[in-house]
Amino acid sequence: MTIAKKDLYGTWMLRSWMATAQEHEQFQAFWSGVHGQLIYTIDGQMSVILIHPGWESTGIAPEQGFREGVIVYGGLYTVVPDFIEHHIQHTNIRSWIGQTLKRQASLQDGALILTTPVTQDTQGKSAIHRLTWVRPDSNC
């Protein structure tokens, strides 16, 4: 099913963040306990916040590469067949400003699944990330 902008409108809560090494096919839990919110507006704006549980209790994240425990960004978004593009205008990750983050997108049983292309972490390891988002009132 192709995603339309109207399918995205509103608030989504993070249900899971999974990752797999580029050469593997099995996704595994990534940074257990991370939670967040994703919002898409009718006028084409989006924002996301991801919070590592360690940041809430200590102010720092124990895992390296999580950008000090919080990832926040926002800007415009566009929907193209099977993909959502986040055009970053505001973020706590300086290198992302002005960038477009392209996510493969699908809707499955009321959940929004966003999958990254291959990315590299701060240690040069390649991975693919899959984030599953559900509506706040969803039992998914």
PDB file of C-alpha atoms in Angstrom:
ATOM      1  CA  MET A   1       0.000   0.000   0.000  1.00  0.00           C
ATOM      2  CA  THR A   2       1.388   3.380  -0.998  1.00  0.00           C
ATOM      3  CA  ILE A   3       1.398   5.942   1.793  1.00  0.00           C
ATOM      4  CA  ALA A   4      -0.358   9.258   1.255  1.00  0.00           C
ATOM      5  CA  LYS A   5       0.249  12.424   3.284  1.00  0.00           C
ATOM      6  CA  LYS A   6      -3.194  12.116   4.863  1.00  0.00           C
ATOM      7  CA  ASP A   7      -2.184   8.725   6.312  1.00  0.00           C
ATOM      8  CA  LEU A   8       0.528  10.423   8.371  1.00  0.00           C
ATOM      9  CA  TYR A   9      -1.262  13.402   9.927  1.00  0.00           C
ATOM     10  CA  GLY A  10      -1.099  13.537  13.694  1.00  0.00           C
ATOM     11  CA  THR A  11       1.020  12.112  16.462  1.00  0.00           C
ATOM     12  CA  TRP A  12       2.896   8.810  16.567  1.00  0.00           C
ATOM     13  CA  MET A  13       4.666   7.185  19.540  1.00  0.00           C
ATOM     14  CA  LEU A  14       7.763   5.013  19.193  1.00  0.00           C
ATOM     15  CA  ARG A  15       6.975   1.346  19.763  1.00  0.00           C
ATOM     16  CA  SER A  16      10.342  -0.123  18.777  1.00  0.00           C
ATOM     17  CA  TRP A  17      13.720   0.724  17.314  1.00  0.00           C
ATOM     18  CA  MET A  18      15.421  -2.213  15.649  1.00  0.00           C
ATOM     19  CA  ALA A  19      18.730  -2.399  13.814  1.00  0.00           C
ATOM     20  CA  THR A  20      20.674  -4.888  11.766  1.00  0.00           C
ATOM     21  CA  ALA A  21      24.197  -4.917  10.433  1.00  0.00           C
ATOM     22  CA  GLN A  22      24.214  -4.290   6.711  1.00  0.00           C
ATOM     23  CA  GLU A  23      25.223  -7.859   5.900  1.00  0.00           C
ATOM     24  CA  HIS A  24      22.622  -9.472   8.203  1.00  0.00           C
ATOM     25  CA  GLU A  25      18.901  -9.741   7.674  1.00  0.00           C
ATOM     26  CA  GLN A  26      17.655 -10.119  11.235  1.00  0.00           C
ATOM     27  CA  PHE A  27      16.710  -6.965  13.098  1.00  0.00           C
ATOM     28  CA  GLN A  28      17.429  -6.804  16.838  1.00  0.00           C
ATOM     29  CA  ALA A  29      16.357  -4.361  19.537  1.00  0.00           C
ATOM     30  CA  PHE A  30      18.419  -1.201  19.432  1.00  0.00           C
ATOM     31  CA  TRP A  31      19.012   0.964  22.494  1.00  0.00           C
ATOM     32  CA  SER A  32      16.369  -0.696  24.622  1.00  0.00           C
ATOM     33  CA  GLY A  33      14.015   1.678  26.357  1.00  0.00           C
ATOM     34  CA  VAL A  34      14.344   4.550  23.895  1.00  0.00           C
ATOM     35  CA  HIS A  35      11.054   6.362  23.551  1.00  0.00           C
ATOM     36  CA  GLY A  36       9.854   9.179  21.383  1.00  0.00           C
ATOM     37  CA  GLN A  37       7.212  11.059  19.491  1.00  0.00           C
ATOM     38  CA  LEU A  38       6.795  11.840  15.791  1.00  0.00           C
ATOM     39  CA  ILE A  39       4.366  14.471  14.523  1.00  0.00           C
ATOM     40  CA  TYR A  40       3.234  15.153  10.954  1.00  0.00           C
ATOM     41  CA  THR A  41       1.060  18.212  10.313  1.00  0.00           C
ATOM     42  CA  ILE A  42      -1.416  18.865   7.548  1.00  0.00           C
ATOM     43  CA  ASP A  43       0.647  21.838   6.313  1.00  0.00           C
ATOM     44  CA  GLY A  44       3.740  19.707   5.626  1.00  0.00           C
ATOM     45  CA  GLN A  45       5.714  20.162   8.847  1.00  0.00           C
ATOM     46  CA  MET A  46       7.182  17.343  10.923  1.00  0.00           C
ATOM     47  CA  SER A  47       9.070  16.966  14.176  1.00  0.00           C
ATOM     48  CA  VAL A  48      10.574  14.070  16.092  1.00  0.00           C
ATOM     49  CA  ILE A  49      12.103  13.550  19.500  1.00  0.00           C
ATOM     50  CA  LEU A  50      13.889  10.378  20.602  1.00  0.00           C
ATOM     51  CA  ILE A  51      15.043  10.067  24.213  1.00  0.00           C
ATOM     52  CA  HIS A  52      17.436   7.501  25.627  1.00  0.00           C
ATOM     53  CA  PRO A  53      16.306   6.270  29.080  1.00  0.00           C
ATOM     54  CA  GLY A  54      19.761   6.927  30.542  1.00  0.00           C
ATOM     55  CA  TRP A  55      19.430  10.607  29.714  1.00  0.00           C
ATOM     56  CA  GLU A  56      16.291  10.918  31.836  1.00  0.00           C
ATOM     57  CA  SER A  57      17.999   9.635  34.975  1.00  0.00           C
ATOM     58  CA  THR A  58      21.571  10.892  34.558  1.00  0.00           C
ATOM     59  CA  GLY A  59      21.519  13.522  31.834  1.00  0.00           C
ATOM     60  CA  ILE A  60      23.795  11.394  29.650  1.00  0.00           C
ATOM     61  CA  ALA A  61      23.314   8.327  27.482  1.00  0.00           C
ATOM     62  CA  PRO A  62      25.506   5.320  28.247  1.00  0.00           C
ATOM     63  CA  GLU A  63      25.756   4.259  24.594  1.00  0.00           C
ATOM     64  CA  GLN A  64      28.071   6.253  22.394  1.00  0.00           C
ATOM     65  CA  GLY A  65      26.560   7.792  19.284  1.00  0.00           C
ATOM     66  CA  PHE A  66      23.125   8.725  20.630  1.00  0.00           C
ATOM     67  CA  ARG A  67      23.923  12.440  20.469  1.00  0.00           C
ATOM     68  CA  GLU A  68      24.056  13.050  24.222  1.00  0.00           C
ATOM     69  CA  GLY A  69      20.883  11.107  24.931  1.00  0.00           C
ATOM     70  CA  VAL A  70      18.380  13.031  22.822  1.00  0.00           C
ATOM     71  CA  ILE A  71      17.760  13.307  19.088  1.00  0.00           C
ATOM     72  CA  VAL A  72      15.483  16.167  18.050  1.00  0.00           C
ATOM     73  CA  TYR A  73      14.757  17.441  14.577  1.00  0.00           C
ATOM     74  CA  GLY A  74      12.051  19.115  12.562  1.00  0.00           C
ATOM     75  CA  GLY A  75      11.261  20.722   9.254  1.00  0.00           C
ATOM     76  CA  LEU A  76       9.261  20.007   6.144  1.00  0.00           C
ATOM     77  CA  TYR A  77       8.399  16.564   4.853  1.00  0.00           C
ATOM     78  CA  THR A  78       7.408  15.159   1.485  1.00  0.00           C
ATOM     79  CA  VAL A  79       5.900  11.818   0.558  1.00  0.00           C
ATOM     80  CA  VAL A  80       7.086  10.047  -2.574  1.00  0.00           C
ATOM     81  CA  PRO A  81       6.096   6.487  -3.524  1.00  0.00           C
ATOM     82  CA  ASP A  82       7.143   4.181  -0.672  1.00  0.00           C
ATOM     83  CA  PHE A  83       9.287   6.884   0.985  1.00  0.00           C
ATOM     84  CA  ILE A  84       9.002   9.842   3.351  1.00  0.00           C
ATOM     85  CA  GLU A  85      11.629  12.554   3.121  1.00  0.00           C
ATOM     86  CA  HIS A  86      12.360  14.653   6.219  1.00  0.00           C
ATOM     87  CA  HIS A  87      13.908  17.983   5.176  1.00  0.00           C
ATOM     88  CA  ILE A  88      15.822  19.028   8.284  1.00  0.00           C
ATOM     89  CA  GLN A  89      15.606  22.686   9.299  1.00  0.00           C
ATOM     90  CA  HIS A  90      16.078  22.419  13.093  1.00  0.00           C
ATOM     91  CA  THR A  91      18.069  19.809  15.019  1.00  0.00           C
ATOM     92  CA  ASN A  92      20.543  19.181  17.803  1.00  0.00           C
ATOM     93  CA  ILE A  93      22.767  17.354  15.282  1.00  0.00           C
ATOM     94  CA  ARG A  94      24.561  20.132  13.414  1.00  0.00           C
ATOM     95  CA  SER A  95      25.628  17.992  10.453  1.00  0.00           C
ATOM     96  CA  TRP A  96      21.946  17.220   9.684  1.00  0.00           C
ATOM     97  CA  ILE A  97      20.890  20.860   9.190  1.00  0.00           C
ATOM     98  CA  GLY A  98      19.858  21.304   5.559  1.00  0.00           C
ATOM     99  CA  GLN A  99      19.967  17.549   4.930  1.00  0.00           C
ATOM    100  CA  THR A 100      17.141  15.319   3.746  1.00  0.00           C
ATOM    101  CA  LEU A 101      16.651  12.071   5.630  1.00  0.00           C
ATOM    102  CA  LYS A 102      14.937   9.583   3.332  1.00  0.00           C
ATOM    103  CA  ARG A 103      12.979   6.777   4.985  1.00  0.00           C
ATOM    104  CA  GLN A 104      11.345   3.794   3.343  1.00  0.00           C
ATOM    105  CA  ALA A 105       7.798   3.842   4.713  1.00  0.00           C
ATOM    106  CA  SER A 106       4.969   1.385   5.095  1.00  0.00           C
ATOM    107  CA  LEU A 107       1.797   1.001   7.107  1.00  0.00           C
ATOM    108  CA  GLN A 108       1.307  -2.406   8.723  1.00  0.00           C
ATOM    109  CA  ASP A 109      -1.607  -3.164  11.054  1.00  0.00           C
ATOM    110  CA  GLY A 110      -1.988   0.508  11.958  1.00  0.00           C
ATOM    111  CA  ALA A 111       1.728   0.993  12.620  1.00  0.00           C
ATOM    112  CA  LEU A 112       4.033   3.257  10.609  1.00  0.00           C
ATOM    113  CA  ILE A 113       7.321   1.518   9.785  1.00  0.00           C
ATOM    114  CA  LEU A 114      10.227   3.792   8.814  1.00  0.00           C
ATOM    115  CA  THR A 115      13.443   2.165   7.613  1.00  0.00           C
ATOM    116  CA  THR A 116      16.715   3.996   7.020  1.00  0.00           C
ATOM    117  CA  PRO A 117      19.095   3.380   4.189  1.00  0.00           C
ATOM    118  CA  VAL A 118      22.468   1.980   5.278  1.00  0.00           C
ATOM    119  CA  THR A 119      23.998   4.343   7.833  1.00  0.00           C
ATOM    120  CA  GLN A 120      27.364   4.472   9.573  1.00  0.00           C
ATOM    121  CA  ASP A 121      27.745   5.017  13.299  1.00  0.00           C
ATOM    122  CA  THR A 122      30.489   7.023  14.992  1.00  0.00           C
ATOM    123  CA  GLN A 123      32.732   3.944  14.927  1.00  0.00           C
ATOM    124  CA  GLY A 124      32.297   3.355  11.182  1.00  0.00           C
ATOM    125  CA  LYS A 125      29.977   0.352  11.506  1.00  0.00           C
ATOM    126  CA  SER A 126      27.218   0.081   8.895  1.00  0.00           C
ATOM    127  CA  ALA A 127      23.623  -0.636   9.902  1.00  0.00           C
ATOM    128  CA  ILE A 128      20.014  -0.330   8.797  1.00  0.00           C
ATOM    129  CA  HIS A 129      17.505   0.985  11.347  1.00  0.00           C
ATOM    130  CA  ARG A 130      13.786   0.251  11.473  1.00  0.00           C
ATOM    131  CA  LEU A 131      11.562   2.357  13.720  1.00  0.00           C
ATOM    132  CA  THR A 132       7.971   1.342  14.378  1.00  0.00           C
ATOM    133  CA  TRP A 133       5.533   4.108  15.314  1.00  0.00           C
ATOM    134  CA  VAL A 134       1.947   3.744  16.569  1.00  0.00           C
ATOM    135  CA  ARG A 135      -0.843   6.177  17.326  1.00  0.00           C
ATOM    136  CA  PRO A 136      -1.059   7.115  21.045  1.00  0.00           C
ATOM    137  CA  ASP A 137      -4.486   5.497  21.326  1.00  0.00           C
ATOM    138  CA  SER A 138      -3.400   2.373  19.444  1.00  0.00           C
ATOM    139  CA  ASN A 139      -3.103  -1.030  21.065  1.00  0.00           C
ATOM    140  CA  CYS A 140      -0.526  -2.137  18.480  1.00  0.00           C
TER     141      CYS A 140
END
